[in-house]
Amino acid sequence: MKITNQIKDTTIIITLDGELDASSSVMLDEALSDPEIMTYSKILVDCENLNYISSAGLGVFISHLQRFEDAQIKLIFYNMQDKVRNVFEILGLDLLMTIVSDYEEAMTIADE
């Protein structure tokens, strides 16, 4: 798993590349736990190259959801492959998290 960040004004774009499993979810948790992330109003997660997500990976996002909501930080996933999106949908996480088709839609929703 490779995790990269790109900063654009008040937005941080986190790009996930590879498989988000139990071992790589630790890296993601560290990235989302970094106090600096709380300085952004939007966190966009680019899932285009995310090939697999385990329950541990899902758990990382779930564990940070309330903290981001309390700080009024929008967490938006985009470019999600069908097989990964199906995991979110089967578990009902698509009702808790914002998942959109592409970057432009993510930015539009983030600016609302």
JSON list of C-alpha atoms in Angstrom, two decimals:
[
{"chain": "A", "resi": 1, "resn": "MET", "atom": "CA", "xyz": [0.00, 0.00, 0.00]},
{"chain": "A", "resi": 2, "resn": "LYS", "atom": "CA", "xyz": [1.23, 3.42, -0.94]},
{"chain": "A", "resi": 3, "resn": "ILE", "atom": "CA", "xyz": [-0.40, 6.47, 0.64]},
{"chain": "A", "resi": 4, "resn": "THR", "atom": "CA", "xyz": [0.32, 9.91, -0.76]},
{"chain": "A", "resi": 5, "resn": "ASN", "atom": "CA", "xyz": [-1.03, 13.33, 0.17]},
{"chain": "A", "resi": 6, "resn": "GLN", "atom": "CA", "xyz": [-1.60, 16.38, -1.96]},
{"chain": "A", "resi": 7, "resn": "ILE", "atom": "CA", "xyz": [-2.58, 19.74, -0.48]},
{"chain": "A", "resi": 8, "resn": "LYS", "atom": "CA", "xyz": [-4.85, 22.20, -2.29]},
{"chain": "A", "resi": 9, "resn": "ASP", "atom": "CA", "xyz": [-5.81, 25.19, -0.13]},
{"chain": "A", "resi": 10, "resn": "THR", "atom": "CA", "xyz": [-8.11, 23.84, 2.62]},
{"chain": "A", "resi": 11, "resn": "THR", "atom": "CA", "xyz": [-8.28, 20.38, 1.04]},
{"chain": "A", "resi": 12, "resn": "ILE", "atom": "CA", "xyz": [-6.04, 17.37, 1.54]},
{"chain": "A", "resi": 13, "resn": "ILE", "atom": "CA", "xyz": [-6.25, 14.64, -1.07]},
{"chain": "A", "resi": 14, "resn": "ILE", "atom": "CA", "xyz": [-5.19, 11.22, 0.18]},
{"chain": "A", "resi": 15, "resn": "THR", "atom": "CA", "xyz": [-4.41, 8.77, -2.62]},
{"chain": "A", "resi": 16, "resn": "LEU", "atom": "CA", "xyz": [-4.53, 5.08, -1.79]},
{"chain": "A", "resi": 17, "resn": "ASP", "atom": "CA", "xyz": [-2.62, 2.73, -4.08]},
{"chain": "A", "resi": 18, "resn": "GLY", "atom": "CA", "xyz": [-2.68, -1.03, -3.54]},
{"chain": "A", "resi": 19, "resn": "GLU", "atom": "CA", "xyz": [-4.36, -3.16, -0.90]},
{"chain": "A", "resi": 20, "resn": "LEU", "atom": "CA", "xyz": [-5.59, -1.72, 2.39]},
{"chain": "A", "resi": 21, "resn": "ASP", "atom": "CA", "xyz": [-5.26, -4.68, 4.74]},
{"chain": "A", "resi": 22, "resn": "ALA", "atom": "CA", "xyz": [-4.47, -5.15, 8.42]},
{"chain": "A", "resi": 23, "resn": "SER", "atom": "CA", "xyz": [-0.80, -4.21, 8.10]},
{"chain": "A", "resi": 24, "resn": "SER", "atom": "CA", "xyz": [-1.23, -1.21, 5.80]},
{"chain": "A", "resi": 25, "resn": "SER", "atom": "CA", "xyz": [-4.22, 0.09, 7.77]},
{"chain": "A", "resi": 26, "resn": "VAL", "atom": "CA", "xyz": [-1.72, 1.07, 10.48]},
{"chain": "A", "resi": 27, "resn": "MET", "atom": "CA", "xyz": [-0.11, 3.52, 8.05]},
{"chain": "A", "resi": 28, "resn": "LEU", "atom": "CA", "xyz": [-3.51, 4.95, 7.14]},
{"chain": "A", "resi": 29, "resn": "ASP", "atom": "CA", "xyz": [-4.45, 5.32, 10.80]},
{"chain": "A", "resi": 30, "resn": "GLU", "atom": "CA", "xyz": [-1.21, 7.22, 11.45]},
{"chain": "A", "resi": 31, "resn": "ALA", "atom": "CA", "xyz": [-1.94, 9.54, 8.51]},
{"chain": "A", "resi": 32, "resn": "LEU", "atom": "CA", "xyz": [-5.50, 10.24, 9.68]},
{"chain": "A", "resi": 33, "resn": "SER", "atom": "CA", "xyz": [-4.36, 10.66, 13.30]},
{"chain": "A", "resi": 34, "resn": "ASP", "atom": "CA", "xyz": [-1.81, 13.34, 12.41]},
{"chain": "A", "resi": 35, "resn": "PRO", "atom": "CA", "xyz": [-2.98, 16.54, 14.17]},
{"chain": "A", "resi": 36, "resn": "GLU", "atom": "CA", "xyz": [-2.21, 18.55, 11.01]},
{"chain": "A", "resi": 37, "resn": "ILE", "atom": "CA", "xyz": [-5.07, 16.81, 9.17]},
{"chain": "A", "resi": 38, "resn": "MET", "atom": "CA", "xyz": [-7.50, 18.66, 11.45]},
{"chain": "A", "resi": 39, "resn": "THR", "atom": "CA", "xyz": [-6.40, 21.96, 9.86]},
{"chain": "A", "resi": 40, "resn": "TYR", "atom": "CA", "xyz": [-8.15, 21.06, 6.59]},
{"chain": "A", "resi": 41, "resn": "SER", "atom": "CA", "xyz": [-11.86, 21.47, 5.97]},
{"chain": "A", "resi": 42, "resn": "LYS", "atom": "CA", "xyz": [-12.00, 18.71, 3.34]},
{"chain": "A", "resi": 43, "resn": "ILE", "atom": "CA", "xyz": [-10.40, 15.30, 3.16]},
{"chain": "A", "resi": 44, "resn": "LEU", "atom": "CA", "xyz": [-10.78, 13.67, -0.23]},
{"chain": "A", "resi": 45, "resn": "VAL", "atom": "CA", "xyz": [-9.78, 10.03, -0.59]},
{"chain": "A", "resi": 46, "resn": "ASP", "atom": "CA", "xyz": [-8.83, 8.98, -4.12]},
{"chain": "A", "resi": 47, "resn": "CYS", "atom": "CA", "xyz": [-9.57, 5.25, -4.37]},
{"chain": "A", "resi": 48, "resn": "GLU", "atom": "CA", "xyz": [-8.84, 4.76, -8.08]},
{"chain": "A", "resi": 49, "resn": "ASN", "atom": "CA", "xyz": [-5.90, 2.42, -7.39]},
{"chain": "A", "resi": 50, "resn": "LEU", "atom": "CA", "xyz": [-7.31, 0.89, -4.20]},
{"chain": "A", "resi": 51, "resn": "ASN", "atom": "CA", "xyz": [-7.66, -2.76, -5.20]},
{"chain": "A", "resi": 52, "resn": "TYR", "atom": "CA", "xyz": [-8.83, -4.23, -1.89]},
{"chain": "A", "resi": 53, "resn": "ILE", "atom": "CA", "xyz": [-10.02, -3.06, 1.51]},
{"chain": "A", "resi": 54, "resn": "SER", "atom": "CA", "xyz": [-10.18, -5.29, 4.59]},
{"chain": "A", "resi": 55, "resn": "SER", "atom": "CA", "xyz": [-12.30, -4.86, 7.69]},
{"chain": "A", "resi": 56, "resn": "ALA", "atom": "CA", "xyz": [-9.24, -3.33, 9.37]},
{"chain": "A", "resi": 57, "resn": "GLY", "atom": "CA", "xyz": [-9.02, -0.70, 6.63]},
{"chain": "A", "resi": 58, "resn": "LEU", "atom": "CA", "xyz": [-12.73, 0.07, 6.92]},
{"chain": "A", "resi": 59, "resn": "GLY", "atom": "CA", "xyz": [-12.32, 0.26, 10.68]},
{"chain": "A", "resi": 60, "resn": "VAL", "atom": "CA", "xyz": [-9.72, 3.00, 10.36]},
{"chain": "A", "resi": 61, "resn": "PHE", "atom": "CA", "xyz": [-12.11, 5.22, 8.43]},
{"chain": "A", "resi": 62, "resn": "ILE", "atom": "CA", "xyz": [-14.98, 4.43, 10.80]},
{"chain": "A", "resi": 63, "resn": "SER", "atom": "CA", "xyz": [-12.84, 5.23, 13.84]},
{"chain": "A", "resi": 64, "resn": "HIS", "atom": "CA", "xyz": [-12.10, 8.73, 12.53]},
{"chain": "A", "resi": 65, "resn": "LEU", "atom": "CA", "xyz": [-15.58, 9.56, 11.22]},
{"chain": "A", "resi": 66, "resn": "GLN", "atom": "CA", "xyz": [-16.96, 11.15, 14.37]},
{"chain": "A", "resi": 67, "resn": "ARG", "atom": "CA", "xyz": [-13.83, 13.22, 15.00]},
{"chain": "A", "resi": 68, "resn": "PHE", "atom": "CA", "xyz": [-14.02, 14.66, 11.48]},
{"chain": "A", "resi": 69, "resn": "GLU", "atom": "CA", "xyz": [-17.76, 15.30, 11.76]},
{"chain": "A", "resi": 70, "resn": "ASP", "atom": "CA", "xyz": [-17.31, 17.05, 15.12]},
{"chain": "A", "resi": 71, "resn": "ALA", "atom": "CA", "xyz": [-14.67, 19.30, 13.53]},
{"chain": "A", "resi": 72, "resn": "GLN", "atom": "CA", "xyz": [-16.93, 19.89, 10.49]},
{"chain": "A", "resi": 73, "resn": "ILE", "atom": "CA", "xyz": [-14.39, 18.29, 8.19]},
{"chain": "A", "resi": 74, "resn": "LYS", "atom": "CA", "xyz": [-15.89, 16.68, 5.11]},
{"chain": "A", "resi": 75, "resn": "LEU", "atom": "CA", "xyz": [-14.59, 13.19, 4.28]},
{"chain": "A", "resi": 76, "resn": "ILE", "atom": "CA", "xyz": [-15.33, 12.24, 0.68]},
{"chain": "A", "resi": 77, "resn": "PHE", "atom": "CA", "xyz": [-14.28, 9.13, -1.25]},
{"chain": "A", "resi": 78, "resn": "TYR", "atom": "CA", "xyz": [-14.06, 9.14, -5.05]},
{"chain": "A", "resi": 79, "resn": "ASN", "atom": "CA", "xyz": [-12.86, 7.03, -8.01]},
{"chain": "A", "resi": 80, "resn": "MET", "atom": "CA", "xyz": [-13.81, 3.88, -6.11]},
{"chain": "A", "resi": 81, "resn": "GLN", "atom": "CA", "xyz": [-13.58, 0.60, -8.02]},
{"chain": "A", "resi": 82, "resn": "ASP", "atom": "CA", "xyz": [-16.81, -1.39, -8.11]},
{"chain": "A", "resi": 83, "resn": "LYS", "atom": "CA", "xyz": [-15.45, -4.26, -6.02]},
{"chain": "A", "resi": 84, "resn": "VAL", "atom": "CA", "xyz": [-14.34, -1.87, -3.26]},
{"chain": "A", "resi": 85, "resn": "ARG", "atom": "CA", "xyz": [-17.56, 0.13, -3.42]},
{"chain": "A", "resi": 86, "resn": "ASN", "atom": "CA", "xyz": [-19.54, -3.10, -3.07]},
{"chain": "A", "resi": 87, "resn": "VAL", "atom": "CA", "xyz": [-17.84, -3.75, 0.26]},
{"chain": "A", "resi": 88, "resn": "PHE", "atom": "CA", "xyz": [-18.92, -0.31, 1.52]},
{"chain": "A", "resi": 89, "resn": "GLU", "atom": "CA", "xyz": [-22.47, -0.90, 0.25]},
{"chain": "A", "resi": 90, "resn": "ILE", "atom": "CA", "xyz": [-22.84, -4.42, 1.66]},
{"chain": "A", "resi": 91, "resn": "LEU", "atom": "CA", "xyz": [-21.88, -3.11, 5.09]},
{"chain": "A", "resi": 92, "resn": "GLY", "atom": "CA", "xyz": [-24.09, -0.02, 4.75]},
{"chain": "A", "resi": 93, "resn": "LEU", "atom": "CA", "xyz": [-21.09, 2.30, 5.01]},
{"chain": "A", "resi": 94, "resn": "ASP", "atom": "CA", "xyz": [-22.20, 4.16, 1.89]},
{"chain": "A", "resi": 95, "resn": "LEU", "atom": "CA", "xyz": [-24.96, 5.57, 4.11]},
{"chain": "A", "resi": 96, "resn": "LEU", "atom": "CA", "xyz": [-22.42, 6.87, 6.66]},
{"chain": "A", "resi": 97, "resn": "MET", "atom": "CA", "xyz": [-19.77, 8.08, 4.26]},
{"chain": "A", "resi": 98, "resn": "THR", "atom": "CA", "xyz": [-19.89, 10.20, 1.12]},
{"chain": "A", "resi": 99, "resn": "ILE", "atom": "CA", "xyz": [-18.85, 8.27, -1.98]},
{"chain": "A", "resi": 100, "resn": "VAL", "atom": "CA", "xyz": [-18.91, 9.98, -5.37]},
{"chain": "A", "resi": 101, "resn": "SER", "atom": "CA", "xyz": [-17.76, 9.06, -8.85]},
{"chain": "A", "resi": 102, "resn": "ASP", "atom": "CA", "xyz": [-14.91, 11.48, -9.55]},
{"chain": "A", "resi": 103, "resn": "TYR", "atom": "CA", "xyz": [-12.74, 14.36, -8.34]},
{"chain": "A", "resi": 104, "resn": "GLU", "atom": "CA", "xyz": [-14.96, 17.09, -9.81]},
{"chain": "A", "resi": 105, "resn": "GLU", "atom": "CA", "xyz": [-18.02, 15.75, -8.01]},
{"chain": "A", "resi": 106, "resn": "ALA", "atom": "CA", "xyz": [-16.01, 15.39, -4.80]},
{"chain": "A", "resi": 107, "resn": "MET", "atom": "CA", "xyz": [-14.94, 19.03, -4.96]},
{"chain": "A", "resi": 108, "resn": "THR", "atom": "CA", "xyz": [-18.49, 20.19, -5.74]},
{"chain": "A", "resi": 109, "resn": "ILE", "atom": "CA", "xyz": [-19.88, 18.36, -2.72]},
{"chain": "A", "resi": 110, "resn": "ALA", "atom": "CA", "xyz": [-16.96, 19.45, -0.54]},
{"chain": "A", "resi": 111, "resn": "ASP", "atom": "CA", "xyz": [-17.72, 23.10, -1.35]},
{"chain": "A", "resi": 112, "resn": "GLU", "atom": "CA", "xyz": [-21.40, 22.83, -0.38]}
]
